[in-house]
XYZ file of N, CA and C in Angstrom:
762
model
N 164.359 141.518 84.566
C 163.575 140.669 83.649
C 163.356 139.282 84.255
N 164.669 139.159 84.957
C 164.542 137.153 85.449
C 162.869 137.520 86.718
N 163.239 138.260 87.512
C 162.355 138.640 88.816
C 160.837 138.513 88.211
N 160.744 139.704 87.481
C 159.485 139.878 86.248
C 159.170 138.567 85.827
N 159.861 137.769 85.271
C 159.029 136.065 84.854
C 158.678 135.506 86.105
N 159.619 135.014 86.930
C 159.322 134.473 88.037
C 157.910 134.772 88.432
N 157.683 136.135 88.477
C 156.517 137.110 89.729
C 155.339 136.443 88.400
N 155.550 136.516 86.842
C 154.931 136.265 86.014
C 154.110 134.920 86.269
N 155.065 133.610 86.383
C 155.212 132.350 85.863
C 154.157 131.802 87.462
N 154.759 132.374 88.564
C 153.757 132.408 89.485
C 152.718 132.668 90.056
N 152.242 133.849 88.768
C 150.773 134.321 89.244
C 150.074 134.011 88.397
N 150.072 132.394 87.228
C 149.651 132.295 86.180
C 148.893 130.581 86.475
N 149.502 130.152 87.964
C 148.917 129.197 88.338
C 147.442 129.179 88.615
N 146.984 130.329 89.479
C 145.671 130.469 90.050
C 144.996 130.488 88.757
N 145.062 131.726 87.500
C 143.942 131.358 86.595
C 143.893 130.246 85.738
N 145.172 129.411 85.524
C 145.043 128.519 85.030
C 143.821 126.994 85.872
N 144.653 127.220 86.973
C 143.343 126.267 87.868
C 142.233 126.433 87.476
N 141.751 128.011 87.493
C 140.678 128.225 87.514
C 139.839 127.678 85.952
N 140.620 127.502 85.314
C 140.338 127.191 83.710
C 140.253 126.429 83.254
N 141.288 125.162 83.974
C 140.635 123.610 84.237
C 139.073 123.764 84.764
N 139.039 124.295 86.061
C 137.691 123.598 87.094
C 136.201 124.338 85.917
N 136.429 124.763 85.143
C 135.570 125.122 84.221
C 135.115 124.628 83.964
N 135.412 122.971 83.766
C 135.310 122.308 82.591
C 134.235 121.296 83.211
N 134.312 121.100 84.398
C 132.813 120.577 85.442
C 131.639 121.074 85.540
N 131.296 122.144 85.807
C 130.250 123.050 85.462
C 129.654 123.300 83.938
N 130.575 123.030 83.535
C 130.319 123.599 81.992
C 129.249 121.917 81.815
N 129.945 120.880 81.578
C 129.611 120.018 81.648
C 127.972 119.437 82.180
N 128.089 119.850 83.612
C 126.818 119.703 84.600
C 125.829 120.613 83.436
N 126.756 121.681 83.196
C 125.474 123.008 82.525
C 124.929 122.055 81.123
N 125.799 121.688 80.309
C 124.970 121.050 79.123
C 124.172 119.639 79.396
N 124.451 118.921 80.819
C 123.728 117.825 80.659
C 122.241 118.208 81.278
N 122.378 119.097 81.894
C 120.990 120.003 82.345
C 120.105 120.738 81.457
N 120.964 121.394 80.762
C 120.342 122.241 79.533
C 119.534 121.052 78.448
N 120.377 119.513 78.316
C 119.634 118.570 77.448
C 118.398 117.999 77.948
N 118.603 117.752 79.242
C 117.111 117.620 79.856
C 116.172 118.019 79.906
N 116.111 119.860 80.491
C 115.406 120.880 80.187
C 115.012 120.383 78.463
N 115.928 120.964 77.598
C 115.078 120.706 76.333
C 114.279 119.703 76.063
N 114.125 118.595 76.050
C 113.832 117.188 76.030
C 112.705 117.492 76.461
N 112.456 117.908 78.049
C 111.096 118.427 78.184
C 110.343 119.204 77.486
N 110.729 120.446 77.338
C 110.158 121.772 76.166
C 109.982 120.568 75.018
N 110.851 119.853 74.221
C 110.476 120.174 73.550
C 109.789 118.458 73.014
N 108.876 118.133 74.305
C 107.613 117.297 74.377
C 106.547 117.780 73.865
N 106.001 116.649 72.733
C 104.854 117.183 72.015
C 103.642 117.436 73.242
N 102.679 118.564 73.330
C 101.612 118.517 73.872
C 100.714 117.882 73.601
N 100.279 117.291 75.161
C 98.907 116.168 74.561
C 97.663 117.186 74.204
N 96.672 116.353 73.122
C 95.643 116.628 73.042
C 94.586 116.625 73.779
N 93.524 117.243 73.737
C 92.882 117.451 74.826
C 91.170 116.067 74.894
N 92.005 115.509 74.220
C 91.062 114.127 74.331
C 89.783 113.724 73.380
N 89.038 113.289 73.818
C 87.919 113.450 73.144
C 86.656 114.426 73.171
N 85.355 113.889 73.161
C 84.084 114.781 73.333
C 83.664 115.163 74.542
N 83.365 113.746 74.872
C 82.698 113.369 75.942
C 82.908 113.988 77.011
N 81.852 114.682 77.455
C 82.192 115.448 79.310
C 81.663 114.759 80.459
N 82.568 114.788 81.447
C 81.846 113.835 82.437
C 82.440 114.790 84.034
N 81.782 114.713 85.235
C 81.524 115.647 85.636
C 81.676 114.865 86.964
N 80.992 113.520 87.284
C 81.304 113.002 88.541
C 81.348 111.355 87.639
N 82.376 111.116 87.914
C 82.112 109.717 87.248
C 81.322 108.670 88.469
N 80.983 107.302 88.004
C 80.474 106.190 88.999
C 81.541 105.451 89.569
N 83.053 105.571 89.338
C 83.771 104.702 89.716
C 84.045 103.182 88.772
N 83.060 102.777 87.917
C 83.413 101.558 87.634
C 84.503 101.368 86.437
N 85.492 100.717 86.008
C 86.442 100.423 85.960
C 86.573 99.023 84.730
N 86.842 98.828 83.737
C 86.788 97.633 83.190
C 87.641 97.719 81.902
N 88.846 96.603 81.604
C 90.239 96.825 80.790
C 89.482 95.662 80.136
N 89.179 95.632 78.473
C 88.793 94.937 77.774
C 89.670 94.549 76.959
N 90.921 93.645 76.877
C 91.409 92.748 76.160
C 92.747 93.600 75.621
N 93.102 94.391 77.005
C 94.194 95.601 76.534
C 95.234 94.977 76.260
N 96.073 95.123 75.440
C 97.864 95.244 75.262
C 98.061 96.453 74.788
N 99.351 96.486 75.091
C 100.522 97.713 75.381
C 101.841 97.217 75.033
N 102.707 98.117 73.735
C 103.805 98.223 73.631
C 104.221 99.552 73.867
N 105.487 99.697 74.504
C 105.811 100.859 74.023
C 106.419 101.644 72.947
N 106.120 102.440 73.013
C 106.957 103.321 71.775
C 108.599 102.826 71.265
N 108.896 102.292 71.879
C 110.733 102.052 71.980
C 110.610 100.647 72.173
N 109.835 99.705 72.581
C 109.789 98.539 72.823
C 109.802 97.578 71.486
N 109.916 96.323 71.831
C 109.580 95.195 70.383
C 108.841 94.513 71.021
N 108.400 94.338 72.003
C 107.944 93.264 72.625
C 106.496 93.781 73.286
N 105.473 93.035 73.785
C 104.462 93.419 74.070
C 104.726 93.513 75.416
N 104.508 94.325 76.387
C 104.271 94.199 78.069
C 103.148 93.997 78.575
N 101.884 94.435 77.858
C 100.647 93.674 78.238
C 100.020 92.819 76.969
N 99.556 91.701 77.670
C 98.606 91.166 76.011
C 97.317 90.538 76.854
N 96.705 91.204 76.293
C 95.174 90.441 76.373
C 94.378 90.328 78.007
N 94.867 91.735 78.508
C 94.445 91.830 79.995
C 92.873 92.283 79.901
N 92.028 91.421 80.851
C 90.883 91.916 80.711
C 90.489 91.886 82.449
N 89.836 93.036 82.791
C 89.288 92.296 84.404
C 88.434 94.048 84.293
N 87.320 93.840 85.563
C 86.425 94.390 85.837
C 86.664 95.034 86.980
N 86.397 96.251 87.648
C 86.114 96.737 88.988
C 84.791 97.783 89.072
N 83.874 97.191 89.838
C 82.823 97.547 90.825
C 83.059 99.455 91.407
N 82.521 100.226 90.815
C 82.083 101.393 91.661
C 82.063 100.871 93.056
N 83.209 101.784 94.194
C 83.633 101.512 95.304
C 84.015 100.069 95.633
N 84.520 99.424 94.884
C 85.232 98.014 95.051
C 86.771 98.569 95.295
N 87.194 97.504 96.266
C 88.739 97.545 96.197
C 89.547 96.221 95.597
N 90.124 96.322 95.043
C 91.250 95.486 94.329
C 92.624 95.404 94.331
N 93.520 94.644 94.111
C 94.735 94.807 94.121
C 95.154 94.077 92.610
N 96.142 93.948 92.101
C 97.446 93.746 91.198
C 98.260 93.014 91.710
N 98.851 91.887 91.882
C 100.059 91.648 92.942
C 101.228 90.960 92.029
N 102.285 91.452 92.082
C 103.242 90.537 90.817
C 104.185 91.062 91.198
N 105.594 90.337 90.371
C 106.801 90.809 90.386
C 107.106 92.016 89.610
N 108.263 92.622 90.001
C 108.817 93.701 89.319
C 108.734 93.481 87.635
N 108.656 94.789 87.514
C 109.131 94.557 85.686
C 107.862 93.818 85.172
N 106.772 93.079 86.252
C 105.752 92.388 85.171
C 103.827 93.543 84.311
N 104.747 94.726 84.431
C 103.475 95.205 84.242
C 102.290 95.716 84.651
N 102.196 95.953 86.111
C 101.564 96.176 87.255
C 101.517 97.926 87.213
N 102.372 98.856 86.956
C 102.029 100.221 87.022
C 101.705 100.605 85.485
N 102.182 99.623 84.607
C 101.710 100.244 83.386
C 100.470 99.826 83.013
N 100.001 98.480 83.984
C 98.339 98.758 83.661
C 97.879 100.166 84.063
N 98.119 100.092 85.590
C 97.303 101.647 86.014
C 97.459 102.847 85.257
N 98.612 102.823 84.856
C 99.004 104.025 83.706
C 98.280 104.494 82.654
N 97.573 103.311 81.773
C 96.864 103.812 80.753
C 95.335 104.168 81.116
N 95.334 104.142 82.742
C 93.704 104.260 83.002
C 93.258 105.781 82.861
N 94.237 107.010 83.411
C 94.027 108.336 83.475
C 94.828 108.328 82.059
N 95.567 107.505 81.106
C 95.555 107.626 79.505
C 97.450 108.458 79.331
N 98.096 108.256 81.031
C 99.296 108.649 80.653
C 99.865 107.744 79.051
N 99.504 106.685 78.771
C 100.039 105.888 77.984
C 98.309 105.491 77.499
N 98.262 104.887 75.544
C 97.184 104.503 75.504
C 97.612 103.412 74.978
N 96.602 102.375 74.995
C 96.075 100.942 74.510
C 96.710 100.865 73.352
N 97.458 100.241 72.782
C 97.958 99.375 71.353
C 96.912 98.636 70.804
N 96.062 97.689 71.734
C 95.060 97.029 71.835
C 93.975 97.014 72.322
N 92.539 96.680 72.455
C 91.262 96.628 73.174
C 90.739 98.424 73.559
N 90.649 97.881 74.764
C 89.946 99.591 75.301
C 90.354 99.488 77.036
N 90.422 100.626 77.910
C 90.083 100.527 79.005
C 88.984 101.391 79.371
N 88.151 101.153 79.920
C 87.236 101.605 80.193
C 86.346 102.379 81.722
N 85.873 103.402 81.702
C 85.044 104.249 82.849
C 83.622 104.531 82.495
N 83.168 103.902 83.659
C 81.447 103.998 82.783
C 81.137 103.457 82.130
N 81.502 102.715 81.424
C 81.554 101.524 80.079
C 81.742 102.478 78.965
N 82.610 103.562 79.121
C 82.407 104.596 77.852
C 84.296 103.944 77.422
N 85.273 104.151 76.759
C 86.830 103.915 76.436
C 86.841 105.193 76.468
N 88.170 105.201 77.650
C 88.660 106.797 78.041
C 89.383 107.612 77.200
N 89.635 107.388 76.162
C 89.750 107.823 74.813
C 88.675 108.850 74.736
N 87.656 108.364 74.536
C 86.392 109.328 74.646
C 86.158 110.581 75.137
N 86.823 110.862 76.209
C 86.296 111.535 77.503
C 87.661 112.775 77.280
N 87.083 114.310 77.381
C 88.273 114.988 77.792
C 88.881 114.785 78.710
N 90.077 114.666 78.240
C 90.935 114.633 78.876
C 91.588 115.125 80.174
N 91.046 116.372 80.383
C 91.093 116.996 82.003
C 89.591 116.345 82.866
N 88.601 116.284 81.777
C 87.742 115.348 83.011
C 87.786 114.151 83.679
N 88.679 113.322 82.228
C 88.908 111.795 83.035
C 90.238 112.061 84.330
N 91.004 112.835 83.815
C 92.070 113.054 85.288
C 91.408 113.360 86.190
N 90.469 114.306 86.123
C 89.986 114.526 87.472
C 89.061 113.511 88.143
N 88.690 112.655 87.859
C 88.304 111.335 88.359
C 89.071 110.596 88.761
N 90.185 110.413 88.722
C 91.385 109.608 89.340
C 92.612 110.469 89.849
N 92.697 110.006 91.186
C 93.756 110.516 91.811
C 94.959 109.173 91.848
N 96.503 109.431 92.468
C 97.585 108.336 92.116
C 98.578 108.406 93.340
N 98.900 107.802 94.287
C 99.435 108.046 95.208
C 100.455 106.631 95.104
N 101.660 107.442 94.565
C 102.775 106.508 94.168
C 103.971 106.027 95.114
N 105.120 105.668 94.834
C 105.754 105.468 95.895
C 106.652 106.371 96.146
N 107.081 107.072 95.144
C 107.789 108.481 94.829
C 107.336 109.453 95.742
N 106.881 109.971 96.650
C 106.112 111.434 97.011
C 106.642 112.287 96.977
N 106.538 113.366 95.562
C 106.999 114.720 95.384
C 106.078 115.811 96.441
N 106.552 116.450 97.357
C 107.168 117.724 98.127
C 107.923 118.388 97.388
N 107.213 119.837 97.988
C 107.853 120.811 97.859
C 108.347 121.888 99.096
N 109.532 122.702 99.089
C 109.715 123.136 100.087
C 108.703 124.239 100.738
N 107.757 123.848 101.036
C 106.706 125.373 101.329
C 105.974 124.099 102.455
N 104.784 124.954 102.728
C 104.307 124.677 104.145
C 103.050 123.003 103.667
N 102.635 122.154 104.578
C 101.891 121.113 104.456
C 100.381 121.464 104.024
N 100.158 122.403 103.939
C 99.000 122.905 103.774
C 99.003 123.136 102.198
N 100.020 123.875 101.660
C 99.591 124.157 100.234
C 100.356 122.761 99.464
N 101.139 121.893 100.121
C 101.397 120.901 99.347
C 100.484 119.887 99.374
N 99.240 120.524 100.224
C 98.024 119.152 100.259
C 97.263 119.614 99.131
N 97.197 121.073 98.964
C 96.095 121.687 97.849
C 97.141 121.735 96.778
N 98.116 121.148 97.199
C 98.965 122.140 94.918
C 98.384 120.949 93.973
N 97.918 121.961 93.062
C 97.313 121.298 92.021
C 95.996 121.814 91.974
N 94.994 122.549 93.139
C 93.869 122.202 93.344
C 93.486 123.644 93.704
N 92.140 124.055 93.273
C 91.989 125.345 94.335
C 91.335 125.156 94.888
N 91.353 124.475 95.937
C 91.046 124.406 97.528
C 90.852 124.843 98.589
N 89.756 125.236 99.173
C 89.633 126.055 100.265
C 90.077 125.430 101.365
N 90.670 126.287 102.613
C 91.037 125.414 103.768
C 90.162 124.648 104.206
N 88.775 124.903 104.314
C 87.773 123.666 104.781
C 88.153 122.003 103.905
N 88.314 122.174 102.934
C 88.475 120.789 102.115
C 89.439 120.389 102.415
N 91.166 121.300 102.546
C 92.277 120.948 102.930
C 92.372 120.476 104.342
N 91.645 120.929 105.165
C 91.761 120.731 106.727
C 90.530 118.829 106.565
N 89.487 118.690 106.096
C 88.675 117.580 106.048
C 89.840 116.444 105.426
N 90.509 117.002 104.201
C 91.541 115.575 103.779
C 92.152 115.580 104.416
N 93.345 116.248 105.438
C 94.220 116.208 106.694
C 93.662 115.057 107.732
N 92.395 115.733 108.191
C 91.978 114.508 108.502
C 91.438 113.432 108.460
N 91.365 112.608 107.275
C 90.880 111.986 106.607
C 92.358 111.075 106.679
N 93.409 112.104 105.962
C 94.384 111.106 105.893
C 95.506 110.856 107.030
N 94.616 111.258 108.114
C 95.617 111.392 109.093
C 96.688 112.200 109.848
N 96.841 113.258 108.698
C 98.061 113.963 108.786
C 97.447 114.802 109.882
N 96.321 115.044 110.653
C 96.492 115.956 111.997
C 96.952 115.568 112.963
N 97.365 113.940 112.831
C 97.801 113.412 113.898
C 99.498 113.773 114.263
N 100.049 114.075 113.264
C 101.178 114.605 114.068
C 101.047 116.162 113.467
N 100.390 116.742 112.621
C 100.466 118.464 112.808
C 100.306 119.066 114.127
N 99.414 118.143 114.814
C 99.062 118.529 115.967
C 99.647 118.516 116.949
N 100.866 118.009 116.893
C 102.216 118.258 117.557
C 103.015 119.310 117.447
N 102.827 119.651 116.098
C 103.559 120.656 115.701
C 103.422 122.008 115.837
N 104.446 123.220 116.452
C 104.117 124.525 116.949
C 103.528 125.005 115.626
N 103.685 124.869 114.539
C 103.049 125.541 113.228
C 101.757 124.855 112.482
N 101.300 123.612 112.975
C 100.501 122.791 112.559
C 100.504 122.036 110.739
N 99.264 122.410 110.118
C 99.595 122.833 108.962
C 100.617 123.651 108.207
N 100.602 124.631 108.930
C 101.684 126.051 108.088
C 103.325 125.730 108.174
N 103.609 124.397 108.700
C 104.742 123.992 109.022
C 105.339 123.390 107.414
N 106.576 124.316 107.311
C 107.807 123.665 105.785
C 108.343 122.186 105.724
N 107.913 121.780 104.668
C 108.071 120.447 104.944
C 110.078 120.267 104.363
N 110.416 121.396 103.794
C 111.591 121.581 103.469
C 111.972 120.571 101.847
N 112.832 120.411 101.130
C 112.889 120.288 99.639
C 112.728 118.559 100.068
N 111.337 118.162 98.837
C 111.454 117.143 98.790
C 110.761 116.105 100.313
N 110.573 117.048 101.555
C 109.846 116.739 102.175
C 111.239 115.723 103.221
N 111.874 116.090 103.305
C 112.911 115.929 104.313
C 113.148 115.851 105.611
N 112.342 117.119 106.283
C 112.497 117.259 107.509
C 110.569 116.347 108.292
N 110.284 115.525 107.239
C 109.185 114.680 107.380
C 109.529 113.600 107.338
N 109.284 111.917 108.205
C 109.167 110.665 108.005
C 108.672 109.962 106.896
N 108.867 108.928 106.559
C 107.966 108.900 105.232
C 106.444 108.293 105.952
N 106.546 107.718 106.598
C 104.726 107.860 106.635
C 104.518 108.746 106.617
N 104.634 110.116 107.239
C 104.404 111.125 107.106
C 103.863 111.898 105.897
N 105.516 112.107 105.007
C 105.285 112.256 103.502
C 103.836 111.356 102.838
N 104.154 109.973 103.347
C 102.753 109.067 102.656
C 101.581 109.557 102.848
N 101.457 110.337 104.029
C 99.689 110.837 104.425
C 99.564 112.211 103.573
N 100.825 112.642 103.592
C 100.405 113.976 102.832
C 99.889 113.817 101.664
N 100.294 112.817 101.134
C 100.308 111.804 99.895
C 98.902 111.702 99.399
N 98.646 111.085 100.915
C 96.621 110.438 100.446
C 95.803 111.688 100.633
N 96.612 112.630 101.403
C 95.836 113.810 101.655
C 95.196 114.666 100.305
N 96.548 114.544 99.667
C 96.536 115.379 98.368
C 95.992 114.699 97.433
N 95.863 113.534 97.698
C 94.633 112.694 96.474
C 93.346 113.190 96.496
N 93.243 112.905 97.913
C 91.548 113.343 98.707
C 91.465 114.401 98.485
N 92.150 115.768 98.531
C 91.515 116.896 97.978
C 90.951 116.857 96.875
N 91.021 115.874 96.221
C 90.736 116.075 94.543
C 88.917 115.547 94.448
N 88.913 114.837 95.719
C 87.651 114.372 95.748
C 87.516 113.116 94.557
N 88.656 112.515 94.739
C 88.537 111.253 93.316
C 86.964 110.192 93.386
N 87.046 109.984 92.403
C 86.027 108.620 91.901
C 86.482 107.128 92.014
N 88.143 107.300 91.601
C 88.749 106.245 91.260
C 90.693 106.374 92.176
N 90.730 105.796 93.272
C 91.896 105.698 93.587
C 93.141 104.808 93.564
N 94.011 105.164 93.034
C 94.824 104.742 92.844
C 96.081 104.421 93.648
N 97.061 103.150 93.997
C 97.906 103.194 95.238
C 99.084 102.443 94.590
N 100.107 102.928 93.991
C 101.161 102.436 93.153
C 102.384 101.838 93.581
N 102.334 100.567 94.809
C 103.598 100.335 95.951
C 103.746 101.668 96.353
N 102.870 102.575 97.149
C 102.392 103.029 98.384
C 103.541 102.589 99.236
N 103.324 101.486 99.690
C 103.898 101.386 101.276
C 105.330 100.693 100.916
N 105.899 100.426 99.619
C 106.894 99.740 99.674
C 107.980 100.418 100.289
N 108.323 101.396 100.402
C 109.345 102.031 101.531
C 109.222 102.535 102.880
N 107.770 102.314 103.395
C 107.141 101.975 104.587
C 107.803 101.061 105.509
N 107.979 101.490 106.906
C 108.261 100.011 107.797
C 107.197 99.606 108.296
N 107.171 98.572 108.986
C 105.662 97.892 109.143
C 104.570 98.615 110.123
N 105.091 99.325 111.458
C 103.895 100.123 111.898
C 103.516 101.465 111.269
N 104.650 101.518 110.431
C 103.862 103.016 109.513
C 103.133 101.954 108.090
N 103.212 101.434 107.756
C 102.290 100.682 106.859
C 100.905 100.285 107.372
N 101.302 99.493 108.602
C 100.229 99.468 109.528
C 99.101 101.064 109.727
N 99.686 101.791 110.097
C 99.042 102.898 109.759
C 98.103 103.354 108.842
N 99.329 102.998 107.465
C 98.534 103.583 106.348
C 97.494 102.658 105.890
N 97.184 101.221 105.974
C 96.388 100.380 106.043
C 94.775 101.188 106.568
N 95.235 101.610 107.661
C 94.592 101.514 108.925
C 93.850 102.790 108.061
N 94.384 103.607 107.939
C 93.809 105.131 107.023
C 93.080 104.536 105.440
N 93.713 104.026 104.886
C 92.310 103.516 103.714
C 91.473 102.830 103.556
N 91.478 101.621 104.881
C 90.442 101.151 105.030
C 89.070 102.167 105.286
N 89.701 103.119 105.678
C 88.387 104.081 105.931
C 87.587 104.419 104.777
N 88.773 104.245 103.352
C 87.886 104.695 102.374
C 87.218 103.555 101.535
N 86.940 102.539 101.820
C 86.478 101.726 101.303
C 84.980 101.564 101.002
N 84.848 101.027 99.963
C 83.165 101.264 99.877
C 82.745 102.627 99.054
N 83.678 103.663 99.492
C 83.139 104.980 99.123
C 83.572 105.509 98.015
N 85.045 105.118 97.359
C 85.539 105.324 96.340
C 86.516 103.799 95.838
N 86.470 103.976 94.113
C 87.318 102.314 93.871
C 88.271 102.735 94.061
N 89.285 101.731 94.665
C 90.480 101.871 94.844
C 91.107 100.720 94.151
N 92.755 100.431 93.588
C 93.553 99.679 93.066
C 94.814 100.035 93.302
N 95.259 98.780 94.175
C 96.643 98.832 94.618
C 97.609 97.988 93.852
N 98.403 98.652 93.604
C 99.651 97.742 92.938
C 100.657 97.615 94.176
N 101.488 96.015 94.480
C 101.938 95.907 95.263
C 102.902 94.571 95.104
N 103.433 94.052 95.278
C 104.999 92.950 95.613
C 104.096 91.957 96.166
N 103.351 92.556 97.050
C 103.211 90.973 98.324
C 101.775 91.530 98.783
């Protein structure tokens, strides 16, 4: 009987361990599972207004907007008004925290106006369905989501794109300049998150995947703020090309 406990008392360590380390996973599992829900269970947006629009002109004009948010007390925009020119370029330039991406935000209507209107065409994008005004504006942020699959379909995801359009924004945004190094070219994995890529790199794929969209209205959201200066230099060097041809608005520090 003594032998029997012993052999007992000692083989009762391993599942007990195991019954603690439970308690981590379990954990990870419900703070994941709250997220997931949170998403699901986001109201769906509506699909906008009437109005269909098909190629917009580019022009651009925020009439006397403010913005609170939903959770906020305080206003973050009041009384912003300014104009942009079909194929004009512009910038935003301010400190952190002052409001600079949440103007651009309410332009494709992620967020809407508390106040005034912003406006495309001189129509308030309110107006306009809602999948047509997105497709007039593309957003090339500082974030660049990759996915682990090849440079080619992360230039078209989102888009159904034939390789002729995908191969014209490649080079447009540059990115043949180092595919063309590469034994796989295009068809090369950029791996999770775009990892086994530089970030200029990631950045061109970036403008690449705007340009497939064939935008009206471009958008550049501190772009280069995690850029070092000859890959900024670069990317400079790549949108000046698009100037004139589509509006662009950069939000930026400096």
């Amino acid at each position: 009987s003594f032998t029997a406990f012993i052999a007992a008392l000692g083989l009762v360590t391993a599942p007990l361990r195991r019954l603690v380390n439970v308690a981590g996973p379990l954990q990870q599992g419900i703070a994941a599972a709250q997220s997931i829900f949170e998403i699901l269970d986001t109201p769906v947006e509506d699909d906008g207004g009437e109005r269909r629009i098909e190629r917009a002109r580019g022009e651009v004009e925020y009439r006397g907007v403010g913005f609170r948010y939903p959770t906020g007390a305080e206003n973050v925009l009041t009384d912003v008004s300014f104009s942009v020119r079909p194929g004009e370029t512009i910038a935003i330039v301010g400190r952190s925290g002052g409001g600079k991406s949440t103007i651009v935000n309410l332009l494709p209507r992620f967020y809407d106006v508390t106040a005034g209107s912003v406006c495309v065409d001189g129509h308030d994008v309110r107006e306009y369905r809602l999948h047509d005004l997105r497709a007039q504006v593309s957003l090339v942020s500082q974030d660049v989501v990759l996915f682990n699959d090849t440079i080619r379909k992360n230039i078209a995801f989102g888009f159904d794109a034939t390789d002729d359009a995908i191969e014209a924004a490649a080079r447009r945004a540059r990115v043949t300049e180092f595919t063309d190094q590469m034994a796989l070219g295009l068809e090369t994995v950029v791996g999770d998150r775009g990892t086994l890529l530089s970030g200029g790199q990631r950045q061109r794929i970036a403008i690449a995947r705007a340009l497939v969209a064939d935008p009206r209205i471009l958008i550049f959201d501190e772009a280069t703020s995690s850029l070092d200066e000859p890959t900024a230099e670069q990317f400079a060097r790549t949108v000046n090309r698009l100037r004139g041809k589509v509006t662009m608005i950069f939000i930026a520090h400096q």
